[in-house]
């Protein structure tokens, strides 16, 4: 994941990179519904500032939808697979109902 911190002047802008869920960050909620990513801006003068991004599943779904809107093939496959899985679940529910005995 890539983060750009935009400051008041372009020469103060900083960039940092982090892998998703690379560890704990101060103030991060220890909950199953979030994945936390921690960024450290190492090239900042003095004590480097840090940033944390907390991502919920709703954020992931929104990102997949945005990539699908742009025609990204993997995002389109994920949405198709989700639709297919929903149809299979519905079919399984309907076929597992007991048949009424007359």
PDB file of N, CA and C in Angstrom:
ATOM      1  N   UNK A   1       0.841  -1.157   0.000  1.00  0.00           N
ATOM      2  CA  UNK A   1       0.000   0.000   0.000  1.00  0.00           C
ATOM      3  C   UNK A   1       0.896   1.234   0.000  1.00  0.00           C
ATOM      4  N   UNK A   2       0.481   2.251  -0.690  1.00  0.00           N
ATOM      5  CA  UNK A   2       1.288   3.447  -0.862  1.00  0.00           C
ATOM      6  C   UNK A   2       0.506   4.639  -0.332  1.00  0.00           C
ATOM      7  N   UNK A   3       1.136   5.491   0.451  1.00  0.00           N
ATOM      8  CA  UNK A   3       0.483   6.658   1.044  1.00  0.00           C
ATOM      9  C   UNK A   3       1.305   7.902   0.753  1.00  0.00           C
ATOM     10  N   UNK A   4       0.637   8.952   0.322  1.00  0.00           N
ATOM     11  CA  UNK A   4       1.278  10.248   0.127  1.00  0.00           C
ATOM     12  C   UNK A   4       0.666  11.225   1.112  1.00  0.00           C
ATOM     13  N   UNK A   5       1.491  11.835   1.943  1.00  0.00           N
ATOM     14  CA  UNK A   5       1.042  12.855   2.882  1.00  0.00           C
ATOM     15  C   UNK A   5       1.225  14.205   2.209  1.00  0.00           C
ATOM     16  N   UNK A   6       0.117  14.846   1.869  1.00  0.00           N
ATOM     17  CA  UNK A   6       0.165  16.146   1.209  1.00  0.00           C
ATOM     18  C   UNK A   6       0.217  17.235   2.278  1.00  0.00           C
ATOM     19  N   UNK A   7       1.214  18.076   2.183  1.00  0.00           N
ATOM     20  CA  UNK A   7       1.412  19.145   3.171  1.00  0.00           C
ATOM     21  C   UNK A   7       1.072  20.488   2.538  1.00  0.00           C
ATOM     22  N   UNK A   8       1.290  21.542   3.265  1.00  0.00           N
ATOM     23  CA  UNK A   8       0.940  22.882   2.783  1.00  0.00           C
ATOM     24  C   UNK A   8       1.784  23.310   1.583  1.00  0.00           C
ATOM     25  N   UNK A   9       2.982  22.775   1.478  1.00  0.00           N
ATOM     26  CA  UNK A   9       3.867  23.101   0.354  1.00  0.00           C
ATOM     27  C   UNK A   9       4.363  21.797  -0.256  1.00  0.00           C
ATOM     28  N   UNK A  10       4.421  21.707  -1.587  1.00  0.00           N
ATOM     29  CA  UNK A  10       4.817  20.455  -2.234  1.00  0.00           C
ATOM     30  C   UNK A  10       6.148  19.881  -1.742  1.00  0.00           C
ATOM     31  N   UNK A  11       7.123  20.734  -1.406  1.00  0.00           N
ATOM     32  CA  UNK A  11       8.421  20.200  -0.966  1.00  0.00           C
ATOM     33  C   UNK A  11       8.332  19.550   0.421  1.00  0.00           C
ATOM     34  N   UNK A  12       7.217  19.748   1.125  1.00  0.00           N
ATOM     35  CA  UNK A  12       7.019  19.102   2.425  1.00  0.00           C
ATOM     36  C   UNK A  12       6.242  17.780   2.307  1.00  0.00           C
ATOM     37  N   UNK A  13       5.745  17.491   1.108  1.00  0.00           N
ATOM     38  CA  UNK A  13       5.020  16.234   0.903  1.00  0.00           C
ATOM     39  C   UNK A  13       5.936  15.050   1.205  1.00  0.00           C
ATOM     40  N   UNK A  14       5.366  13.982   1.727  1.00  0.00           N
ATOM     41  CA  UNK A  14       6.131  12.778   2.043  1.00  0.00           C
ATOM     42  C   UNK A  14       5.393  11.552   1.525  1.00  0.00           C
ATOM     43  N   UNK A  15       6.152  10.529   1.184  1.00  0.00           N
ATOM     44  CA  UNK A  15       5.578   9.279   0.703  1.00  0.00           C
ATOM     45  C   UNK A  15       6.069   8.137   1.559  1.00  0.00           C
ATOM     46  N   UNK A  16       5.201   7.157   1.762  1.00  0.00           N
ATOM     47  CA  UNK A  16       5.575   5.969   2.530  1.00  0.00           C
ATOM     48  C   UNK A  16       4.870   4.763   1.931  1.00  0.00           C
ATOM     49  N   UNK A  17       5.480   3.607   2.121  1.00  0.00           N
ATOM     50  CA  UNK A  17       4.919   2.369   1.610  1.00  0.00           C
ATOM     51  C   UNK A  17       4.814   1.377   2.760  1.00  0.00           C
ATOM     52  N   UNK A  18       3.795   0.536   2.704  1.00  0.00           N
ATOM     53  CA  UNK A  18       3.575  -0.453   3.748  1.00  0.00           C
ATOM     54  C   UNK A  18       2.806  -1.622   3.171  1.00  0.00           C
ATOM     55  N   UNK A  19       3.040  -2.806   3.730  1.00  0.00           N
ATOM     56  CA  UNK A  19       2.225  -3.947   3.330  1.00  0.00           C
ATOM     57  C   UNK A  19       0.966  -3.941   4.183  1.00  0.00           C
ATOM     58  N   UNK A  20      -0.086  -4.527   3.698  1.00  0.00           N
ATOM     59  CA  UNK A  20      -1.357  -4.546   4.428  1.00  0.00           C
ATOM     60  C   UNK A  20      -1.204  -5.393   5.675  1.00  0.00           C
ATOM     61  N   UNK A  21      -1.645  -4.828   6.791  1.00  0.00           N
ATOM     62  CA  UNK A  21      -1.627  -5.573   8.045  1.00  0.00           C
ATOM     63  C   UNK A  21      -0.243  -5.918   8.537  1.00  0.00           C
ATOM     64  N   UNK A  22       0.717  -4.989   8.368  1.00  0.00           N
ATOM     65  CA  UNK A  22       2.099  -5.306   8.739  1.00  0.00           C
ATOM     66  C   UNK A  22       2.378  -5.164  10.231  1.00  0.00           C
ATOM     67  N   UNK A  23       1.352  -5.000  11.045  1.00  0.00           N
ATOM     68  CA  UNK A  23       1.597  -4.954  12.478  1.00  0.00           C
ATOM     69  C   UNK A  23       0.737  -3.941  13.190  1.00  0.00           C
ATOM     70  N   UNK A  24       1.005  -3.840  14.460  1.00  0.00           N
ATOM     71  CA  UNK A  24       0.241  -2.966  15.336  1.00  0.00           C
ATOM     72  C   UNK A  24       0.643  -1.519  15.141  1.00  0.00           C
ATOM     73  N   UNK A  25      -0.315  -0.624  15.309  1.00  0.00           N
ATOM     74  CA  UNK A  25      -0.037   0.808  15.314  1.00  0.00           C
ATOM     75  C   UNK A  25      -0.794   1.434  16.473  1.00  0.00           C
ATOM     76  N   UNK A  26      -0.201   2.420  17.108  1.00  0.00           N
ATOM     77  CA  UNK A  26      -0.816   3.067  18.270  1.00  0.00           C
ATOM     78  C   UNK A  26      -2.249   3.472  17.957  1.00  0.00           C
ATOM     79  N   UNK A  27      -3.165   3.144  18.865  1.00  0.00           N
ATOM     80  CA  UNK A  27      -4.562   3.514  18.705  1.00  0.00           C
ATOM     81  C   UNK A  27      -5.369   2.577  17.830  1.00  0.00           C
ATOM     82  N   UNK A  28      -4.731   1.562  17.286  1.00  0.00           N
ATOM     83  CA  UNK A  28      -5.448   0.627  16.409  1.00  0.00           C
ATOM     84  C   UNK A  28      -6.383  -0.239  17.232  1.00  0.00           C
ATOM     85  N   UNK A  29      -7.610  -0.324  16.776  1.00  0.00           N
ATOM     86  CA  UNK A  29      -8.600  -1.134  17.465  1.00  0.00           C
ATOM     87  C   UNK A  29      -8.343  -2.611  17.184  1.00  0.00           C
ATOM     88  N   UNK A  30      -8.251  -3.407  18.231  1.00  0.00           N
ATOM     89  CA  UNK A  30      -8.035  -4.846  18.073  1.00  0.00           C
ATOM     90  C   UNK A  30      -9.384  -5.507  17.827  1.00  0.00           C
ATOM     91  N   UNK A  31      -9.853  -5.452  16.608  1.00  0.00           N
ATOM     92  CA  UNK A  31     -11.151  -6.008  16.256  1.00  0.00           C
ATOM     93  C   UNK A  31     -11.032  -6.778  14.944  1.00  0.00           C
ATOM     94  N   UNK A  32     -11.819  -7.836  14.825  1.00  0.00           N
ATOM     95  CA  UNK A  32     -11.759  -8.672  13.626  1.00  0.00           C
ATOM     96  C   UNK A  32     -12.233  -7.952  12.370  1.00  0.00           C
ATOM     97  N   UNK A  33     -13.018  -6.883  12.527  1.00  0.00           N
ATOM     98  CA  UNK A  33     -13.546  -6.229  11.328  1.00  0.00           C
ATOM     99  C   UNK A  33     -12.576  -5.250  10.680  1.00  0.00           C
ATOM    100  N   UNK A  34     -11.376  -5.085  11.235  1.00  0.00           N
ATOM    101  CA  UNK A  34     -10.397  -4.167  10.664  1.00  0.00           C
ATOM    102  C   UNK A  34      -9.057  -4.854  10.412  1.00  0.00           C
ATOM    103  N   UNK A  35      -8.406  -4.400   9.367  1.00  0.00           N
ATOM    104  CA  UNK A  35      -7.004  -4.716   9.105  1.00  0.00           C
ATOM    105  C   UNK A  35      -6.285  -3.377   9.173  1.00  0.00           C
ATOM    106  N   UNK A  36      -5.191  -3.320   9.921  1.00  0.00           N
ATOM    107  CA  UNK A  36      -4.474  -2.062  10.111  1.00  0.00           C
ATOM    108  C   UNK A  36      -3.159  -2.074   9.343  1.00  0.00           C
ATOM    109  N   UNK A  37      -2.856  -0.957   8.737  1.00  0.00           N
ATOM    110  CA  UNK A  37      -1.598  -0.769   8.037  1.00  0.00           C
ATOM    111  C   UNK A  37      -0.920   0.461   8.622  1.00  0.00           C
ATOM    112  N   UNK A  38       0.358   0.340   8.900  1.00  0.00           N
ATOM    113  CA  UNK A  38       1.108   1.395   9.572  1.00  0.00           C
ATOM    114  C   UNK A  38       2.157   1.951   8.607  1.00  0.00           C
ATOM    115  N   UNK A  39       2.203   3.259   8.496  1.00  0.00           N
ATOM    116  CA  UNK A  39       3.166   3.945   7.630  1.00  0.00           C
ATOM    117  C   UNK A  39       4.096   4.792   8.479  1.00  0.00           C
ATOM    118  N   UNK A  40       5.363   4.830   8.115  1.00  0.00           N
ATOM    119  CA  UNK A  40       6.332   5.693   8.776  1.00  0.00           C
ATOM    120  C   UNK A  40       7.045   6.498   7.695  1.00  0.00           C
ATOM    121  N   UNK A  41       7.078   7.801   7.861  1.00  0.00           N
ATOM    122  CA  UNK A  41       7.717   8.689   6.887  1.00  0.00           C
ATOM    123  C   UNK A  41       9.160   8.921   7.319  1.00  0.00           C
ATOM    124  N   UNK A  42      10.051   8.069   6.871  1.00  0.00           N
ATOM    125  CA  UNK A  42      11.442   8.048   7.340  1.00  0.00           C
ATOM    126  C   UNK A  42      12.262   9.247   6.890  1.00  0.00           C
ATOM    127  N   UNK A  43      11.908   9.851   5.766  1.00  0.00           N
ATOM    128  CA  UNK A  43      12.743  10.943   5.246  1.00  0.00           C
ATOM    129  C   UNK A  43      12.304  12.303   5.785  1.00  0.00           C
ATOM    130  N   UNK A  44      11.559  12.312   6.863  1.00  0.00           N
ATOM    131  CA  UNK A  44      11.075  13.551   7.463  1.00  0.00           C
ATOM    132  C   UNK A  44      12.117  14.052   8.464  1.00  0.00           C
ATOM    133  N   UNK A  45      12.418  15.369   8.465  1.00  0.00           N
ATOM    134  CA  UNK A  45      13.404  15.874   9.425  1.00  0.00           C
ATOM    135  C   UNK A  45      12.901  15.747  10.867  1.00  0.00           C
ATOM    136  N   UNK A  46      13.786  15.351  11.767  1.00  0.00           N
ATOM    137  CA  UNK A  46      13.397  15.176  13.166  1.00  0.00           C
ATOM    138  C   UNK A  46      12.749  13.822  13.385  1.00  0.00           C
ATOM    139  N   UNK A  47      11.896  13.731  14.396  1.00  0.00           N
ATOM    140  CA  UNK A  47      11.205  12.481  14.715  1.00  0.00           C
ATOM    141  C   UNK A  47      10.190  12.184  13.613  1.00  0.00           C
ATOM    142  N   UNK A  48      10.302  11.045  12.919  1.00  0.00           N
ATOM    143  CA  UNK A  48       9.415  10.804  11.779  1.00  0.00           C
ATOM    144  C   UNK A  48       7.957  10.629  12.214  1.00  0.00           C
ATOM    145  N   UNK A  49       7.041  11.308  11.509  1.00  0.00           N
ATOM    146  CA  UNK A  49       5.618  11.113  11.795  1.00  0.00           C
ATOM    147  C   UNK A  49       5.158   9.749  11.287  1.00  0.00           C
ATOM    148  N   UNK A  50       4.070   9.287  11.836  1.00  0.00           N
ATOM    149  CA  UNK A  50       3.508   7.999  11.441  1.00  0.00           C
ATOM    150  C   UNK A  50       2.051   8.194  11.060  1.00  0.00           C
ATOM    151  N   UNK A  51       1.532   7.258  10.305  1.00  0.00           N
ATOM    152  CA  UNK A  51       0.117   7.263   9.943  1.00  0.00           C
ATOM    153  C   UNK A  51      -0.384   5.828   9.990  1.00  0.00           C
ATOM    154  N   UNK A  52      -1.658   5.681  10.299  1.00  0.00           N
ATOM    155  CA  UNK A  52      -2.268   4.354  10.321  1.00  0.00           C
ATOM    156  C   UNK A  52      -3.528   4.416   9.477  1.00  0.00           C
ATOM    157  N   UNK A  53      -3.745   3.359   8.717  1.00  0.00           N
ATOM    158  CA  UNK A  53      -4.978   3.196   7.965  1.00  0.00           C
ATOM    159  C   UNK A  53      -5.643   1.934   8.486  1.00  0.00           C
ATOM    160  N   UNK A  54      -6.923   2.052   8.849  1.00  0.00           N
ATOM    161  CA  UNK A  54      -7.702   0.908   9.299  1.00  0.00           C
ATOM    162  C   UNK A  54      -8.736   0.607   8.213  1.00  0.00           C
ATOM    163  N   UNK A  55      -8.703  -0.608   7.708  1.00  0.00           N
ATOM    164  CA  UNK A  55      -9.541  -0.979   6.568  1.00  0.00           C
ATOM    165  C   UNK A  55     -10.573  -2.006   7.011  1.00  0.00           C
ATOM    166  N   UNK A  56     -11.835  -1.712   6.751  1.00  0.00           N
ATOM    167  CA  UNK A  56     -12.926  -2.645   7.044  1.00  0.00           C
ATOM    168  C   UNK A  56     -13.304  -3.383   5.756  1.00  0.00           C
ATOM    169  N   UNK A  57     -14.062  -4.472   5.897  1.00  0.00           N
ATOM    170  CA  UNK A  57     -14.462  -5.242   4.720  1.00  0.00           C
ATOM    171  C   UNK A  57     -15.276  -4.383   3.755  1.00  0.00           C
ATOM    172  N   UNK A  58     -16.092  -3.465   4.276  1.00  0.00           N
ATOM    173  CA  UNK A  58     -16.868  -2.578   3.402  1.00  0.00           C
ATOM    174  C   UNK A  58     -15.938  -1.750   2.503  1.00  0.00           C
ATOM    175  N   UNK A  59     -14.766  -1.378   3.031  1.00  0.00           N
ATOM    176  CA  UNK A  59     -13.780  -0.644   2.228  1.00  0.00           C
ATOM    177  C   UNK A  59     -13.239  -1.522   1.104  1.00  0.00           C
ATOM    178  N   UNK A  60     -12.987  -2.784   1.428  1.00  0.00           N
ATOM    179  CA  UNK A  60     -12.476  -3.731   0.425  1.00  0.00           C
ATOM    180  C   UNK A  60     -13.512  -3.906  -0.682  1.00  0.00           C
ATOM    181  N   UNK A  61     -14.778  -4.077  -0.297  1.00  0.00           N
ATOM    182  CA  UNK A  61     -15.840  -4.221  -1.295  1.00  0.00           C
ATOM    183  C   UNK A  61     -15.933  -2.983  -2.186  1.00  0.00           C
ATOM    184  N   UNK A  62     -15.817  -1.811  -1.574  1.00  0.00           N
ATOM    185  CA  UNK A  62     -15.879  -0.566  -2.349  1.00  0.00           C
ATOM    186  C   UNK A  62     -14.693  -0.477  -3.316  1.00  0.00           C
ATOM    187  N   UNK A  63     -13.521  -0.903  -2.878  1.00  0.00           N
ATOM    188  CA  UNK A  63     -12.347  -0.890  -3.760  1.00  0.00           C
ATOM    189  C   UNK A  63     -12.527  -1.859  -4.926  1.00  0.00           C
ATOM    190  N   UNK A  64     -13.037  -3.046  -4.649  1.00  0.00           N
ATOM    191  CA  UNK A  64     -13.273  -4.026  -5.716  1.00  0.00           C
ATOM    192  C   UNK A  64     -14.263  -3.455  -6.731  1.00  0.00           C
ATOM    193  N   UNK A  65     -15.326  -2.826  -6.236  1.00  0.00           N
ATOM    194  CA  UNK A  65     -16.318  -2.229  -7.124  1.00  0.00           C
ATOM    195  C   UNK A  65     -15.691  -1.130  -7.979  1.00  0.00           C
ATOM    196  N   UNK A  66     -14.862  -0.290  -7.370  1.00  0.00           N
ATOM    197  CA  UNK A  66     -14.210   0.784  -8.134  1.00  0.00           C
ATOM    198  C   UNK A  66     -13.286   0.228  -9.224  1.00  0.00           C
ATOM    199  N   UNK A  67     -12.519  -0.825  -8.865  1.00  0.00           N
ATOM    200  CA  UNK A  67     -11.647  -1.442  -9.871  1.00  0.00           C
ATOM    201  C   UNK A  67     -12.480  -2.101 -10.965  1.00  0.00           C
ATOM    202  N   UNK A  68     -13.599  -2.717 -10.608  1.00  0.00           N
ATOM    203  CA  UNK A  68     -14.481  -3.324 -11.611  1.00  0.00           C
ATOM    204  C   UNK A  68     -15.062  -2.254 -12.530  1.00  0.00           C
ATOM    205  N   UNK A  69     -15.436  -1.116 -11.958  1.00  0.00           N
ATOM    206  CA  UNK A  69     -15.952  -0.006 -12.769  1.00  0.00           C
ATOM    207  C   UNK A  69     -14.927   0.454 -13.799  1.00  0.00           C
ATOM    208  N   UNK A  70     -13.642   0.302 -13.454  1.00  0.00           N
ATOM    209  CA  UNK A  70     -12.568   0.683 -14.378  1.00  0.00           C
ATOM    210  C   UNK A  70     -12.212  -0.458 -15.337  1.00  0.00           C
ATOM    211  N   UNK A  71     -12.915  -1.600 -15.202  1.00  0.00           N
ATOM    212  CA  UNK A  71     -12.692  -2.722 -16.101  1.00  0.00           C
ATOM    213  C   UNK A  71     -11.546  -3.639 -15.712  1.00  0.00           C
ATOM    214  N   UNK A  72     -11.073  -3.572 -14.468  1.00  0.00           N
ATOM    215  CA  UNK A  72      -9.970  -4.437 -14.040  1.00  0.00           C
ATOM    216  C   UNK A  72     -10.443  -5.893 -14.090  1.00  0.00           C
ATOM    217  N   UNK A  73      -9.738  -6.767 -14.829  1.00  0.00           N
ATOM    218  CA  UNK A  73     -10.220  -8.135 -15.044  1.00  0.00           C
ATOM    219  C   UNK A  73     -10.351  -8.966 -13.762  1.00  0.00           C
ATOM    220  N   UNK A  74      -9.449  -8.818 -12.813  1.00  0.00           N
ATOM    221  CA  UNK A  74      -9.534  -9.606 -11.574  1.00  0.00           C
ATOM    222  C   UNK A  74     -10.735  -9.145 -10.740  1.00  0.00           C
ATOM    223  N   UNK A  75     -10.961  -7.842 -10.672  1.00  0.00           N
ATOM    224  CA  UNK A  75     -12.117  -7.320  -9.930  1.00  0.00           C
ATOM    225  C   UNK A  75     -13.414  -7.809 -10.573  1.00  0.00           C
ATOM    226  N   UNK A  76     -13.473  -7.810 -11.889  1.00  0.00           N
ATOM    227  CA  UNK A  76     -14.664  -8.302 -12.587  1.00  0.00           C
ATOM    228  C   UNK A  76     -14.892  -9.786 -12.299  1.00  0.00           C
ATOM    229  N   UNK A  77     -13.798 -10.573 -12.274  1.00  0.00           N
ATOM    230  CA  UNK A  77     -13.916 -12.009 -11.945  1.00  0.00           C
ATOM    231  C   UNK A  77     -14.397 -12.202 -10.518  1.00  0.00           C
ATOM    232  N   UNK A  78     -13.881 -11.392  -9.577  1.00  0.00           N
ATOM    233  CA  UNK A  78     -14.319 -11.506  -8.181  1.00  0.00           C
ATOM    234  C   UNK A  78     -15.815 -11.236  -8.046  1.00  0.00           C
ATOM    235  N   UNK A  79     -16.305 -10.213  -8.736  1.00  0.00           N
ATOM    236  CA  UNK A  79     -17.733  -9.914  -8.671  1.00  0.00           C
ATOM    237  C   UNK A  79     -18.560 -11.018  -9.305  1.00  0.00           C
ATOM    238  N   UNK A  80     -18.071 -11.579 -10.416  1.00  0.00           N
ATOM    239  CA  UNK A  80     -18.772 -12.702 -11.058  1.00  0.00           C
ATOM    240  C   UNK A  80     -18.772 -13.929 -10.151  1.00  0.00           C
ATOM    241  N   UNK A  81     -17.646 -14.201  -9.514  1.00  0.00           N
ATOM    242  CA  UNK A  81     -17.551 -15.349  -8.610  1.00  0.00           C
ATOM    243  C   UNK A  81     -18.483 -15.176  -7.410  1.00  0.00           C
ATOM    244  N   UNK A  82     -18.585 -13.958  -6.903  1.00  0.00           N
ATOM    245  CA  UNK A  82     -19.483 -13.690  -5.775  1.00  0.00           C
ATOM    246  C   UNK A  82     -20.932 -13.910  -6.183  1.00  0.00           C
ATOM    247  N   UNK A  83     -21.280 -13.451  -7.371  1.00  0.00           N
ATOM    248  CA  UNK A  83     -22.645 -13.642  -7.875  1.00  0.00           C
ATOM    249  C   UNK A  83     -22.945 -15.130  -8.058  1.00  0.00           C
ATOM    250  N   UNK A  84     -21.999 -15.862  -8.609  1.00  0.00           N
ATOM    251  CA  UNK A  84     -22.167 -17.301  -8.804  1.00  0.00           C
ATOM    252  C   UNK A  84     -22.299 -18.025  -7.470  1.00  0.00           C
ATOM    253  N   UNK A  85     -21.471 -17.650  -6.486  1.00  0.00           N
ATOM    254  CA  UNK A  85     -21.537 -18.277  -5.162  1.00  0.00           C
ATOM    255  C   UNK A  85     -22.897 -18.011  -4.519  1.00  0.00           C
ATOM    256  N   UNK A  86     -23.431 -16.816  -4.676  1.00  0.00           N
ATOM    257  CA  UNK A  86     -24.756 -16.495  -4.147  1.00  0.00           C
ATOM    258  C   UNK A  86     -25.838 -17.336  -4.789  1.00  0.00           C
ATOM    259  N   UNK A  87     -25.728 -17.540  -6.101  1.00  0.00           N
ATOM    260  CA  UNK A  87     -26.711 -18.368  -6.812  1.00  0.00           C
ATOM    261  C   UNK A  87     -26.627 -19.823  -6.359  1.00  0.00           C
ATOM    262  N   UNK A  88     -25.413 -20.329  -6.152  1.00  0.00           N
ATOM    263  CA  UNK A  88     -25.238 -21.708  -5.684  1.00  0.00           C
ATOM    264  C   UNK A  88     -25.809 -21.860  -4.279  1.00  0.00           C
ATOM    265  N   UNK A  89     -25.560 -20.900  -3.412  1.00  0.00           N
ATOM    266  CA  UNK A  89     -26.117 -20.955  -2.048  1.00  0.00           C
ATOM    267  C   UNK A  89     -27.645 -20.965  -2.085  1.00  0.00           C
ATOM    268  N   UNK A  90     -28.217 -20.140  -2.937  1.00  0.00           N
ATOM    269  CA  UNK A  90     -29.682 -20.080  -3.053  1.00  0.00           C
ATOM    270  C   UNK A  90     -30.232 -21.393  -3.591  1.00  0.00           C
ATOM    271  N   UNK A  91     -29.566 -21.950  -4.578  1.00  0.00           N
ATOM    272  CA  UNK A  91     -29.991 -23.240  -5.140  1.00  0.00           C
ATOM    273  C   UNK A  91     -29.900 -24.334  -4.085  1.00  0.00           C
ATOM    274  N   UNK A  92     -28.829 -24.324  -3.295  1.00  0.00           N
ATOM    275  CA  UNK A  92     -28.646 -25.324  -2.234  1.00  0.00           C
ATOM    276  C   UNK A  92     -29.745 -25.202  -1.190  1.00  0.00           C
ATOM    277  N   UNK A  93     -30.103 -23.981  -0.821  1.00  0.00           N
ATOM    278  CA  UNK A  93     -31.193 -23.786   0.145  1.00  0.00           C
ATOM    279  C   UNK A  93     -32.496 -24.374  -0.381  1.00  0.00           C
ATOM    280  N   UNK A  94     -32.770 -24.120  -1.658  1.00  0.00           N
ATOM    281  CA  UNK A  94     -34.030 -24.579  -2.245  1.00  0.00           C
ATOM    282  C   UNK A  94     -34.071 -26.082  -2.454  1.00  0.00           C
ATOM    283  N   UNK A  95     -32.953 -26.711  -2.728  1.00  0.00           N
ATOM    284  CA  UNK A  95     -32.948 -28.159  -2.976  1.00  0.00           C
ATOM    285  C   UNK A  95     -32.842 -28.967  -1.699  1.00  0.00           C
ATOM    286  N   UNK A  96     -32.457 -28.355  -0.595  1.00  0.00           N
ATOM    287  CA  UNK A  96     -32.330 -29.074   0.671  1.00  0.00           C
ATOM    288  C   UNK A  96     -33.599 -29.047   1.505  1.00  0.00           C
ATOM    289  N   UNK A  97     -34.648 -28.423   0.999  1.00  0.00           N
ATOM    290  CA  UNK A  97     -35.916 -28.406   1.729  1.00  0.00           C
ATOM    291  C   UNK A  97     -36.551 -29.792   1.665  1.00  0.00           C
ATOM    292  N   UNK A  98     -37.105 -30.254   2.775  1.00  0.00           N
ATOM    293  CA  UNK A  98     -37.762 -31.562   2.730  1.00  0.00           C
ATOM    294  C   UNK A  98     -38.994 -31.532   1.841  1.00  0.00           C
ATOM    295  N   UNK A  99     -39.156 -32.592   1.092  1.00  0.00           N
ATOM    296  CA  UNK A  99     -40.314 -32.707   0.212  1.00  0.00           C
ATOM    297  C   UNK A  99     -41.527 -33.091   1.045  1.00  0.00           C
ATOM    298  N   UNK A 100     -42.649 -32.353   0.889  1.00  0.00           N
ATOM    299  CA  UNK A 100     -43.842 -32.691   1.664  1.00  0.00           C
ATOM    300  C   UNK A 100     -44.373 -34.076   1.278  1.00  0.00           C
ATOM    301  N   UNK A 101     -44.748 -34.813   2.303  1.00  0.00           N
ATOM    302  CA  UNK A 101     -45.290 -36.149   2.067  1.00  0.00           C
ATOM    303  C   UNK A 101     -46.818 -36.025   1.966  1.00  0.00           C
ATOM    304  N   UNK A 102     -47.369 -36.624   0.927  1.00  0.00           N
ATOM    305  CA  UNK A 102     -48.828 -36.535   0.726  1.00  0.00           C
ATOM    306  C   UNK A 102     -49.563 -37.669   1.360  1.00  0.00           C
TER     307      UNK A 102
END
